[in-house]
mmCIF file of C-alpha atoms in Angstrom:
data_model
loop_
_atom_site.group_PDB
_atom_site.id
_atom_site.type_symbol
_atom_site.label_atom_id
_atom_site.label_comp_id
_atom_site.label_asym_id
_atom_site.label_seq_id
_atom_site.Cartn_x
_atom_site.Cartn_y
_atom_site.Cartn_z
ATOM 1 C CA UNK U 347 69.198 92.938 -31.758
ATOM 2 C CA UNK U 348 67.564 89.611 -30.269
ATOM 3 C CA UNK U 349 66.357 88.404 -33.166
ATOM 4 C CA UNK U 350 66.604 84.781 -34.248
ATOM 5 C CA UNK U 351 66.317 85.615 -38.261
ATOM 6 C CA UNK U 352 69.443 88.148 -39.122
ATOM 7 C CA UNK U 353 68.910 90.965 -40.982
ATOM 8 C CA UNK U 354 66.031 93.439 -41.118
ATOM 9 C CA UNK U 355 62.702 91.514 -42.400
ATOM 10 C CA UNK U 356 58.839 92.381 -42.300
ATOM 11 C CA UNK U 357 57.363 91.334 -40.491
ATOM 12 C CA UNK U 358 58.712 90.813 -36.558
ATOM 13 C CA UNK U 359 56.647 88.514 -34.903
ATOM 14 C CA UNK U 360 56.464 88.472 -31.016
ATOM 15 C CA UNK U 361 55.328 85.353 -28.652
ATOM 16 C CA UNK U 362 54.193 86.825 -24.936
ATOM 17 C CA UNK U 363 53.922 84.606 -21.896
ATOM 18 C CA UNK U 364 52.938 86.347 -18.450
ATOM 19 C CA UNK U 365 51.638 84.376 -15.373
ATOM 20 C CA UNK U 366 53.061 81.165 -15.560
ATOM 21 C CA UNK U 367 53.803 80.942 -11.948
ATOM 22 C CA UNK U 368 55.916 77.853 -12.291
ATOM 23 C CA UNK U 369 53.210 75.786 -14.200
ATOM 24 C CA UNK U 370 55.395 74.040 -16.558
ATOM 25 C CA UNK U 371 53.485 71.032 -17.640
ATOM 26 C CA UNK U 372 50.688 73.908 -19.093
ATOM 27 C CA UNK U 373 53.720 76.449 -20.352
ATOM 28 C CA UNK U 374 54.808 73.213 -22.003
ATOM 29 C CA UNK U 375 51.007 72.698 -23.717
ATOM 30 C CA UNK U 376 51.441 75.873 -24.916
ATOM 31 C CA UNK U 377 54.894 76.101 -26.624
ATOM 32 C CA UNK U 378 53.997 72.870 -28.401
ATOM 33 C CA UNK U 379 50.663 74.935 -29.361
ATOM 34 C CA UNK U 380 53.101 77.799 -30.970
ATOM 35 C CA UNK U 381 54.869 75.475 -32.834
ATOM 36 C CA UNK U 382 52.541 76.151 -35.487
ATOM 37 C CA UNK U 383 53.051 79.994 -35.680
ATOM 38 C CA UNK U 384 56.401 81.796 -36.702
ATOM 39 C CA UNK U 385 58.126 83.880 -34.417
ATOM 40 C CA UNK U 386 60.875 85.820 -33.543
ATOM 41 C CA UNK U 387 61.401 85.803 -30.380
ATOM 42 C CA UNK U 388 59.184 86.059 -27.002
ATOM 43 C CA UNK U 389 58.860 87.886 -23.829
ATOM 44 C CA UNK U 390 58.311 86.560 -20.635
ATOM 45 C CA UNK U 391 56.378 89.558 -19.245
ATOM 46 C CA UNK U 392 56.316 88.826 -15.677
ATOM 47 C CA UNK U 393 55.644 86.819 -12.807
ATOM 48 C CA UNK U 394 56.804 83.877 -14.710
ATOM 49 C CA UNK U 395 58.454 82.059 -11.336
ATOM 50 C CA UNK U 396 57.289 81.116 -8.080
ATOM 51 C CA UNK U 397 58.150 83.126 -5.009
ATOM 52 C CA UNK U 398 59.707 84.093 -3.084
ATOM 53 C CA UNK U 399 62.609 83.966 -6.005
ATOM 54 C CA UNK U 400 65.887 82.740 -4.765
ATOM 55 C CA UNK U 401 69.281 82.733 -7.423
ATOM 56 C CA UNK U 402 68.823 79.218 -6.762
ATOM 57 C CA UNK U 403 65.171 78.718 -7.021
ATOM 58 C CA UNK U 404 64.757 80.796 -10.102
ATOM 59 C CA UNK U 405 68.086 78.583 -11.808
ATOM 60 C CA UNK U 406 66.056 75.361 -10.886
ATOM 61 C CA UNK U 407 62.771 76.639 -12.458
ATOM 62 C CA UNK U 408 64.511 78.009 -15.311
ATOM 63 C CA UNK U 409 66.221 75.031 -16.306
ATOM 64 C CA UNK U 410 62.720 72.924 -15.662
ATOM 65 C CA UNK U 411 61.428 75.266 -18.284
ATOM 66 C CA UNK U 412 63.967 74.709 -20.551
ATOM 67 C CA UNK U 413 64.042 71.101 -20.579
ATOM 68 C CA UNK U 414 62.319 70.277 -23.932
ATOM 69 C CA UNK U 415 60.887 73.163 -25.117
ATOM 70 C CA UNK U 416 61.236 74.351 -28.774
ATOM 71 C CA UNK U 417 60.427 77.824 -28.337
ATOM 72 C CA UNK U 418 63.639 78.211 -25.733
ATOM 73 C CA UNK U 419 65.794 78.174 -29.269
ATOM 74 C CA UNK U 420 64.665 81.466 -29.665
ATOM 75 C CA UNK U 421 65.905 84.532 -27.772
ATOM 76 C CA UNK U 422 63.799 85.183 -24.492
ATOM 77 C CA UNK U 423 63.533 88.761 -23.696
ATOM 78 C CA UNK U 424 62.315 89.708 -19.831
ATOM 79 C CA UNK U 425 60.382 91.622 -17.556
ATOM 80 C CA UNK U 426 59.546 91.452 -13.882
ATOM 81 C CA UNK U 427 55.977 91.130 -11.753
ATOM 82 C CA UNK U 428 55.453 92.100 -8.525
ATOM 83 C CA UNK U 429 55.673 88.163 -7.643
ATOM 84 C CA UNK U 430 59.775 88.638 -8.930
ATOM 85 C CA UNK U 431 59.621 91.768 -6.255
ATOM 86 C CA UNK U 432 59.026 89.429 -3.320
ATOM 87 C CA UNK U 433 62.370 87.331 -3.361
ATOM 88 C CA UNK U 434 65.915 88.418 -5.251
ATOM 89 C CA UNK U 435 65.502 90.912 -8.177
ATOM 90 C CA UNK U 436 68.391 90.148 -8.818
ATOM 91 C CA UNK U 437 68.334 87.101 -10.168
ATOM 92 C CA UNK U 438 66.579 87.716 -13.258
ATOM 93 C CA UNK U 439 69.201 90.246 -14.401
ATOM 94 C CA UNK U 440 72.109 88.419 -13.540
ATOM 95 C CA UNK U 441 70.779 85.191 -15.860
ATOM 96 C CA UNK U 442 72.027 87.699 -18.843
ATOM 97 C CA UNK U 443 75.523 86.573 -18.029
ATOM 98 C CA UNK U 444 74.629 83.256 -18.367
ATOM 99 C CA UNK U 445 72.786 82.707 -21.439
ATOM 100 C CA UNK U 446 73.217 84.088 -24.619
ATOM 101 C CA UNK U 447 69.274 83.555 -25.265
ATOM 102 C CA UNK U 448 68.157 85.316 -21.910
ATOM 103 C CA UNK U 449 68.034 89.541 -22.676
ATOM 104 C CA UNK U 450 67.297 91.664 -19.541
ATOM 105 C CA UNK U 451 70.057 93.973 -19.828
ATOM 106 C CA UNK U 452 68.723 96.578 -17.189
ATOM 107 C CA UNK U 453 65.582 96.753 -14.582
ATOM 108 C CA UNK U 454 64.093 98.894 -17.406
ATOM 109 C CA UNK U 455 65.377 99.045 -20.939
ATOM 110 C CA UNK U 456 64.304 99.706 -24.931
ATOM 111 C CA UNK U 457 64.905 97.507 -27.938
ATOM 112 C CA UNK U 458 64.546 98.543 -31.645
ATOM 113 C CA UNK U 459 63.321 95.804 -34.519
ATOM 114 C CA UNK U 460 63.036 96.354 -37.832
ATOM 115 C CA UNK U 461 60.043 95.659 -39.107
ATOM 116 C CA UNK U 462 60.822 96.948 -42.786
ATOM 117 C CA UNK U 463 64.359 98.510 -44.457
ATOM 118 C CA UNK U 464 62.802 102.092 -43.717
ATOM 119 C CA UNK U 465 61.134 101.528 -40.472
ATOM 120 C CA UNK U 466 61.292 100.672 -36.958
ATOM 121 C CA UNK U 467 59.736 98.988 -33.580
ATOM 122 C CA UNK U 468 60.202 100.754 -30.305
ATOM 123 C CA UNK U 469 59.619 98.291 -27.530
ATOM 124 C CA UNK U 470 59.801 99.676 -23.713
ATOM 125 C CA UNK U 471 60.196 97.384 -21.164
ATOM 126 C CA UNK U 472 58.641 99.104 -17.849
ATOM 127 C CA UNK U 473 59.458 98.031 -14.538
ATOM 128 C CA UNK U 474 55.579 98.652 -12.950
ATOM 129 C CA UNK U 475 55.796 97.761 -9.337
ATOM 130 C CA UNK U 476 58.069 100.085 -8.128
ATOM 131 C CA UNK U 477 55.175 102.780 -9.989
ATOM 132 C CA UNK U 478 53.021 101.391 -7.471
ATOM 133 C CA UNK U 479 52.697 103.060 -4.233
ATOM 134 C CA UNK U 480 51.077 99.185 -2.781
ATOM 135 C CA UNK U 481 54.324 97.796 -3.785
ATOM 136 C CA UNK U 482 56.698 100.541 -3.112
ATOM 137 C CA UNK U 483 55.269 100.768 0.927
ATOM 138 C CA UNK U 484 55.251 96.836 1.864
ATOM 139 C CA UNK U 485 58.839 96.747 2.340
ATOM 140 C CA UNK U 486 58.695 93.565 3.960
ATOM 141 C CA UNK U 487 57.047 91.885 1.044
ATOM 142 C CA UNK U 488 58.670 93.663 -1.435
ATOM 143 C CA UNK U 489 61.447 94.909 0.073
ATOM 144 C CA UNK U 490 63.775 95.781 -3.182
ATOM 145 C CA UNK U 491 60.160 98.394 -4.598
ATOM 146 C CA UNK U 492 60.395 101.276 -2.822
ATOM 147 C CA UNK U 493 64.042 101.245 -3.490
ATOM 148 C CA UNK U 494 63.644 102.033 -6.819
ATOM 149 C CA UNK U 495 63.741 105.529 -8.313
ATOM 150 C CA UNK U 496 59.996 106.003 -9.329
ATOM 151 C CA UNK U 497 60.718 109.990 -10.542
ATOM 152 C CA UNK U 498 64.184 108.595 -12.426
ATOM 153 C CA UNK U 499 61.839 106.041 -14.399
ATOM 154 C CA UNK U 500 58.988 107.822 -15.428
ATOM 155 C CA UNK U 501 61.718 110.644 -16.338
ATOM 156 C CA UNK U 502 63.376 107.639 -18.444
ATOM 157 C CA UNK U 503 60.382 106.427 -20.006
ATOM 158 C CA UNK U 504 59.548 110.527 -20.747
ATOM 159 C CA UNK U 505 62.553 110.832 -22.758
ATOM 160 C CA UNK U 506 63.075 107.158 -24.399
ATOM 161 C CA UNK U 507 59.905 107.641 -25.597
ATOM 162 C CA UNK U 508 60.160 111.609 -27.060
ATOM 163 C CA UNK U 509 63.065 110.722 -28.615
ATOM 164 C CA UNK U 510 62.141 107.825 -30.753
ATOM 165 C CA UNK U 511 61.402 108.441 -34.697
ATOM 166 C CA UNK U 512 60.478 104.681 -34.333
ATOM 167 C CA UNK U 513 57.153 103.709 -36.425
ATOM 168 C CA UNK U 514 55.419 101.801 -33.831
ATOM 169 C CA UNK U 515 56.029 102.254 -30.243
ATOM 170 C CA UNK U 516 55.084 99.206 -27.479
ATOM 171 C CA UNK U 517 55.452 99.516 -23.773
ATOM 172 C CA UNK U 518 55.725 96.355 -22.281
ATOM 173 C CA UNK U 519 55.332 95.938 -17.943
ATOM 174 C CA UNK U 520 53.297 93.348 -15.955
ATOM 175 C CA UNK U 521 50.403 95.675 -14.249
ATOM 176 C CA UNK U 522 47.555 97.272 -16.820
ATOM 177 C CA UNK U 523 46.733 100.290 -17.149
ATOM 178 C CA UNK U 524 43.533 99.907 -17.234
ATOM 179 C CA UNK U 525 41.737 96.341 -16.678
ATOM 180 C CA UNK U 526 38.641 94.567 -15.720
ATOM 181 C CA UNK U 527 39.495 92.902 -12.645
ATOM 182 C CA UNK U 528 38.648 92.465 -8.817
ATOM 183 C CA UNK U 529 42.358 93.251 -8.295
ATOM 184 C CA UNK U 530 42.768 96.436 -6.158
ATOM 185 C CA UNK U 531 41.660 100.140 -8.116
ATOM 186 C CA UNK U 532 44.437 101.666 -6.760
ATOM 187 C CA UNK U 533 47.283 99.175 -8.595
ATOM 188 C CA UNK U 534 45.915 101.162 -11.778
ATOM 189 C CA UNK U 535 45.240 104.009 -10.440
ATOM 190 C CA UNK U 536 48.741 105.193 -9.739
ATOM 191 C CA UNK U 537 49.570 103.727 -13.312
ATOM 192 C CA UNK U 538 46.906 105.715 -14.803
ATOM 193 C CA UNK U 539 48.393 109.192 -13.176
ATOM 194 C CA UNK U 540 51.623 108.239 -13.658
ATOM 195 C CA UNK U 541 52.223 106.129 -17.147
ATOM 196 C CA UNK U 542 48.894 106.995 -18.929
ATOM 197 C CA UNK U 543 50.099 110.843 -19.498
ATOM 198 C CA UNK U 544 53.505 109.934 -21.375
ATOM 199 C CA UNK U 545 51.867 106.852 -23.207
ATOM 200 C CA UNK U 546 49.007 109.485 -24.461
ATOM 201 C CA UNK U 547 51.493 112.194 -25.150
ATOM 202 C CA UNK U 548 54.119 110.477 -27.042
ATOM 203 C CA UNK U 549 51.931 108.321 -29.314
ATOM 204 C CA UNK U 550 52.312 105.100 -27.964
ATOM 205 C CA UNK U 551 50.404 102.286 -29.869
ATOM 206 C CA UNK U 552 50.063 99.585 -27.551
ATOM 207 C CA UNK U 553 50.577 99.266 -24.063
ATOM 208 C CA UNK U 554 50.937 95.605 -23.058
ATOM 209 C CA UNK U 555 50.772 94.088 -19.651
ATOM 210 C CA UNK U 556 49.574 90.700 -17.630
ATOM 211 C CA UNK U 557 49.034 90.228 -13.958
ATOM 212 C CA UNK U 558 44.939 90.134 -14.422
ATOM 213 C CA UNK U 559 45.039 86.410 -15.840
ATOM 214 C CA UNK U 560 42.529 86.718 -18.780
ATOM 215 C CA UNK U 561 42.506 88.168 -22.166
ATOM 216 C CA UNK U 562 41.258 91.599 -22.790
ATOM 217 C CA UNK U 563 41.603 94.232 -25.352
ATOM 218 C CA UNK U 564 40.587 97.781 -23.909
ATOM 219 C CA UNK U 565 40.238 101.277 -25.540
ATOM 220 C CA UNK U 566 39.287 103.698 -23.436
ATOM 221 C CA UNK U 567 37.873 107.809 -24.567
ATOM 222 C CA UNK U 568 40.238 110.421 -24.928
ATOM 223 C CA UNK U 569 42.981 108.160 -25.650
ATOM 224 C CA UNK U 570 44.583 106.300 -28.945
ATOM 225 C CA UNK U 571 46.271 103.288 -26.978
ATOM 226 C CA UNK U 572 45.231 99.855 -27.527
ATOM 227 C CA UNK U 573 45.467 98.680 -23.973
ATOM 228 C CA UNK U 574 46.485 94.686 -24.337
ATOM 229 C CA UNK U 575 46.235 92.498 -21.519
ATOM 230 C CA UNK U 576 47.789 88.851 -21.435
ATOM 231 C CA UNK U 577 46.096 85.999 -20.282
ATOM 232 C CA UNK U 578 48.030 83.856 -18.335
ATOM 233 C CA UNK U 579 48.978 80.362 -18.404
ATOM 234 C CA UNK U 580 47.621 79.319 -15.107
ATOM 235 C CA UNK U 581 45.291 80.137 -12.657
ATOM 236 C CA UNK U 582 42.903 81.952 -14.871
ATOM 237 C CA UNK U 583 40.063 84.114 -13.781
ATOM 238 C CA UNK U 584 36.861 84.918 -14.540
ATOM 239 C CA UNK U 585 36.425 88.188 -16.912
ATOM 240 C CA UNK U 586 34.631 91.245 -14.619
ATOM 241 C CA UNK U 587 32.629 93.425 -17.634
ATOM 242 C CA UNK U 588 34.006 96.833 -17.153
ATOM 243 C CA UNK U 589 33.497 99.948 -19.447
ATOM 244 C CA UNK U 590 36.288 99.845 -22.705
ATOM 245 C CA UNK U 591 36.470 96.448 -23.602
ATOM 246 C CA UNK U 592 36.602 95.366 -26.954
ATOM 247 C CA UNK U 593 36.955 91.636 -26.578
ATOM 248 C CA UNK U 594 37.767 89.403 -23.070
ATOM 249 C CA UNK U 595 38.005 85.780 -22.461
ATOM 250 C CA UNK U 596 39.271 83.533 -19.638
ATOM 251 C CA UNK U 597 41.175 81.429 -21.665
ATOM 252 C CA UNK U 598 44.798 80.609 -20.543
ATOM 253 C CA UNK U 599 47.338 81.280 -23.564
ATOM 254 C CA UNK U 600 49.323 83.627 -24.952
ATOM 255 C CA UNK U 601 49.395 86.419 -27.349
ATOM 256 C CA UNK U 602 51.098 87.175 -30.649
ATOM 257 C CA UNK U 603 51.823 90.526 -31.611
ATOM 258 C CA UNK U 604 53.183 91.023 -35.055
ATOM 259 C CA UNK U 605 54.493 93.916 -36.625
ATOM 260 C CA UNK U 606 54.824 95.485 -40.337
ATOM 261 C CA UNK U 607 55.860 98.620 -41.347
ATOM 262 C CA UNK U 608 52.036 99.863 -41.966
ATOM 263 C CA UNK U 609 49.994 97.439 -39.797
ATOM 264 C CA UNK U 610 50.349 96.044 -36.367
ATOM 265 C CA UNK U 611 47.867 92.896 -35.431
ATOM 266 C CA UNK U 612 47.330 91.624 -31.791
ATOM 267 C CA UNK U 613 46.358 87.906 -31.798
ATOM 268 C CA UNK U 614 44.937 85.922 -28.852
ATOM 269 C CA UNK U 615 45.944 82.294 -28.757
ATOM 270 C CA UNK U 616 44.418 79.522 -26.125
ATOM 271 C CA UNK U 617 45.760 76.940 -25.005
ATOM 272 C CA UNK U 618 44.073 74.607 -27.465
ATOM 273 C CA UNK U 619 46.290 76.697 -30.263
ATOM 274 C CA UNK U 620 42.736 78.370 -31.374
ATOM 275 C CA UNK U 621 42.792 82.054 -32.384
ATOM 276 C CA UNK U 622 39.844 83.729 -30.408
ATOM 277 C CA UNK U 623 40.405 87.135 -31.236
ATOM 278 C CA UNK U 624 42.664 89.056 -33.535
ATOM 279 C CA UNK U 625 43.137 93.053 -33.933
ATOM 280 C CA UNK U 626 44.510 94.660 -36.764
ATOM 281 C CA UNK U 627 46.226 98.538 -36.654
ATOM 282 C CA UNK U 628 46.909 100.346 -39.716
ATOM 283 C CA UNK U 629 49.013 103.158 -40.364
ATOM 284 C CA UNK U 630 49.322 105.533 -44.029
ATOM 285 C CA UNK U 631 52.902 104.823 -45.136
#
């Protein structure tokens, strides 16, 4: 368990970066921002340091984040981008050993939260570029992708997921699903053969992700998924309309996702610490 308050309590309460691409002085604006909210821990879902990533460049950056910032007294629980995938993948994983705070135990791994004394949070944590055949055949930008077991994931994911009781299930990984974006079809494409099936199949609540660099909330026919995408917290772009969404903005930030046993509610924070957009998902006890 990586949470900061022992002991099962409702609700968990979840702060998500993505994007931050090494812009401290902003990641700094925003964890003064959060001071104001309660939280249990947060996720760094990707592409969080410049690349190409180095052991020694990502220990730099990491300590650079870490200098003054409240939020890093809370446990930080990570996730790779396909900007990790261009330098030592490594690096990330082996920061575990370091840090007590830092929780990447595997390339892809689950956690369980309580979010009540009878219930539970499933939270996946995806590895999406190696899903990606873009990624996977550019070995010489991202030469550690197509090394990856792609069949051994999704067969992972298949079964982490079937065999969870768990009230609310999140997947967390860097690419969308689906998104309104410039960014290449074919990133989402693959995700959408590939991930979309098991996500539908297994009852999956949320499916959260970054790597666009704007807020959007998407629901798309045919399927029960709230598909959640980040903003990030620099370099943000323009929102492209696109068929689904509920609510998009181009606001950097973060999101909040907090979780009871019978309601889940998505919250989009800017950087001015202004909610612009809040979700709420119920469930019968």
């Amino acid at each position: 368990k990586v949470r900061a308050i022992p002991g099962p309590r409702e609700p968990v309460r979840v702060a998500i970066f993505n994007d931050l691409h090494d812009n401290h002085p902003l990641f700094a604006k925003l964890t003064g921002r959060i001071k104001g909210f309660d939280y249990d821990f947060s996720i760094f879902n990707g592409d969080c340091f410049a690349d190409p990533v180095s052991e020694e460049q990502f220990v730099s950056s990491l300590k650079t984040y870490n200098a003054g910032i409240r939020s890093w007294e809370r446990p930080v629980v990570y996730q790779r981008g396909n900007h990790e995938y261009r330098g030592d993948t490594q690096a990330v994983l082996d920061y575990a050993t370091v840090s007590r705070r830092w929780v990447m135990p595997d390339r892809y791994y689950s956690m369980t939260e309580p979010v009540s004394d009878d219930a539970e949070m499933l939270l996946l944590f995806i590895d999406t570029s190696p899903l990606i055949d873009k990624y996977r055949g550019n070995p010489s930008k991202f030469p550690d992708a197509g090394a990856q077991s792609m069949d051994e994931q999704l067969a992972w994911i298949d079964a982490t997921l079937g065999s969870s009781d768990a009230a609310w299930k999140i997947v967390m990984g860097h690419h969308p699903v689906y998104a309104g974006t410039t960014k290449e079809l074919r990133e989402r494409s693959d995700l959408q053969k590939r991930l979309r099936p098991l996500l539908d199949s297994h009852g999956v609540d949320a499916e959260v992700s970054g790597h666009i660099h704007n807020f959007q909330h998407i629901r798309v026919p045919g399927s029960d998924v709230e598909y959640i995408v980040n903003t990030s917290a620099s370099l943000t772009r323009e929102v492209v309309p696109f068929e689904g969404a509920l609510f998009a903005s181009p606001d950097p930030g973060f999101t909040l996702c907090t979780v009871m046993e019978n309601e889940l509610i998505i919250t989009f924070v800017n950087d001015e610490g202004r909610i612009i957009y809040q979700y709420s998902r119920t469930k019968q006890p």
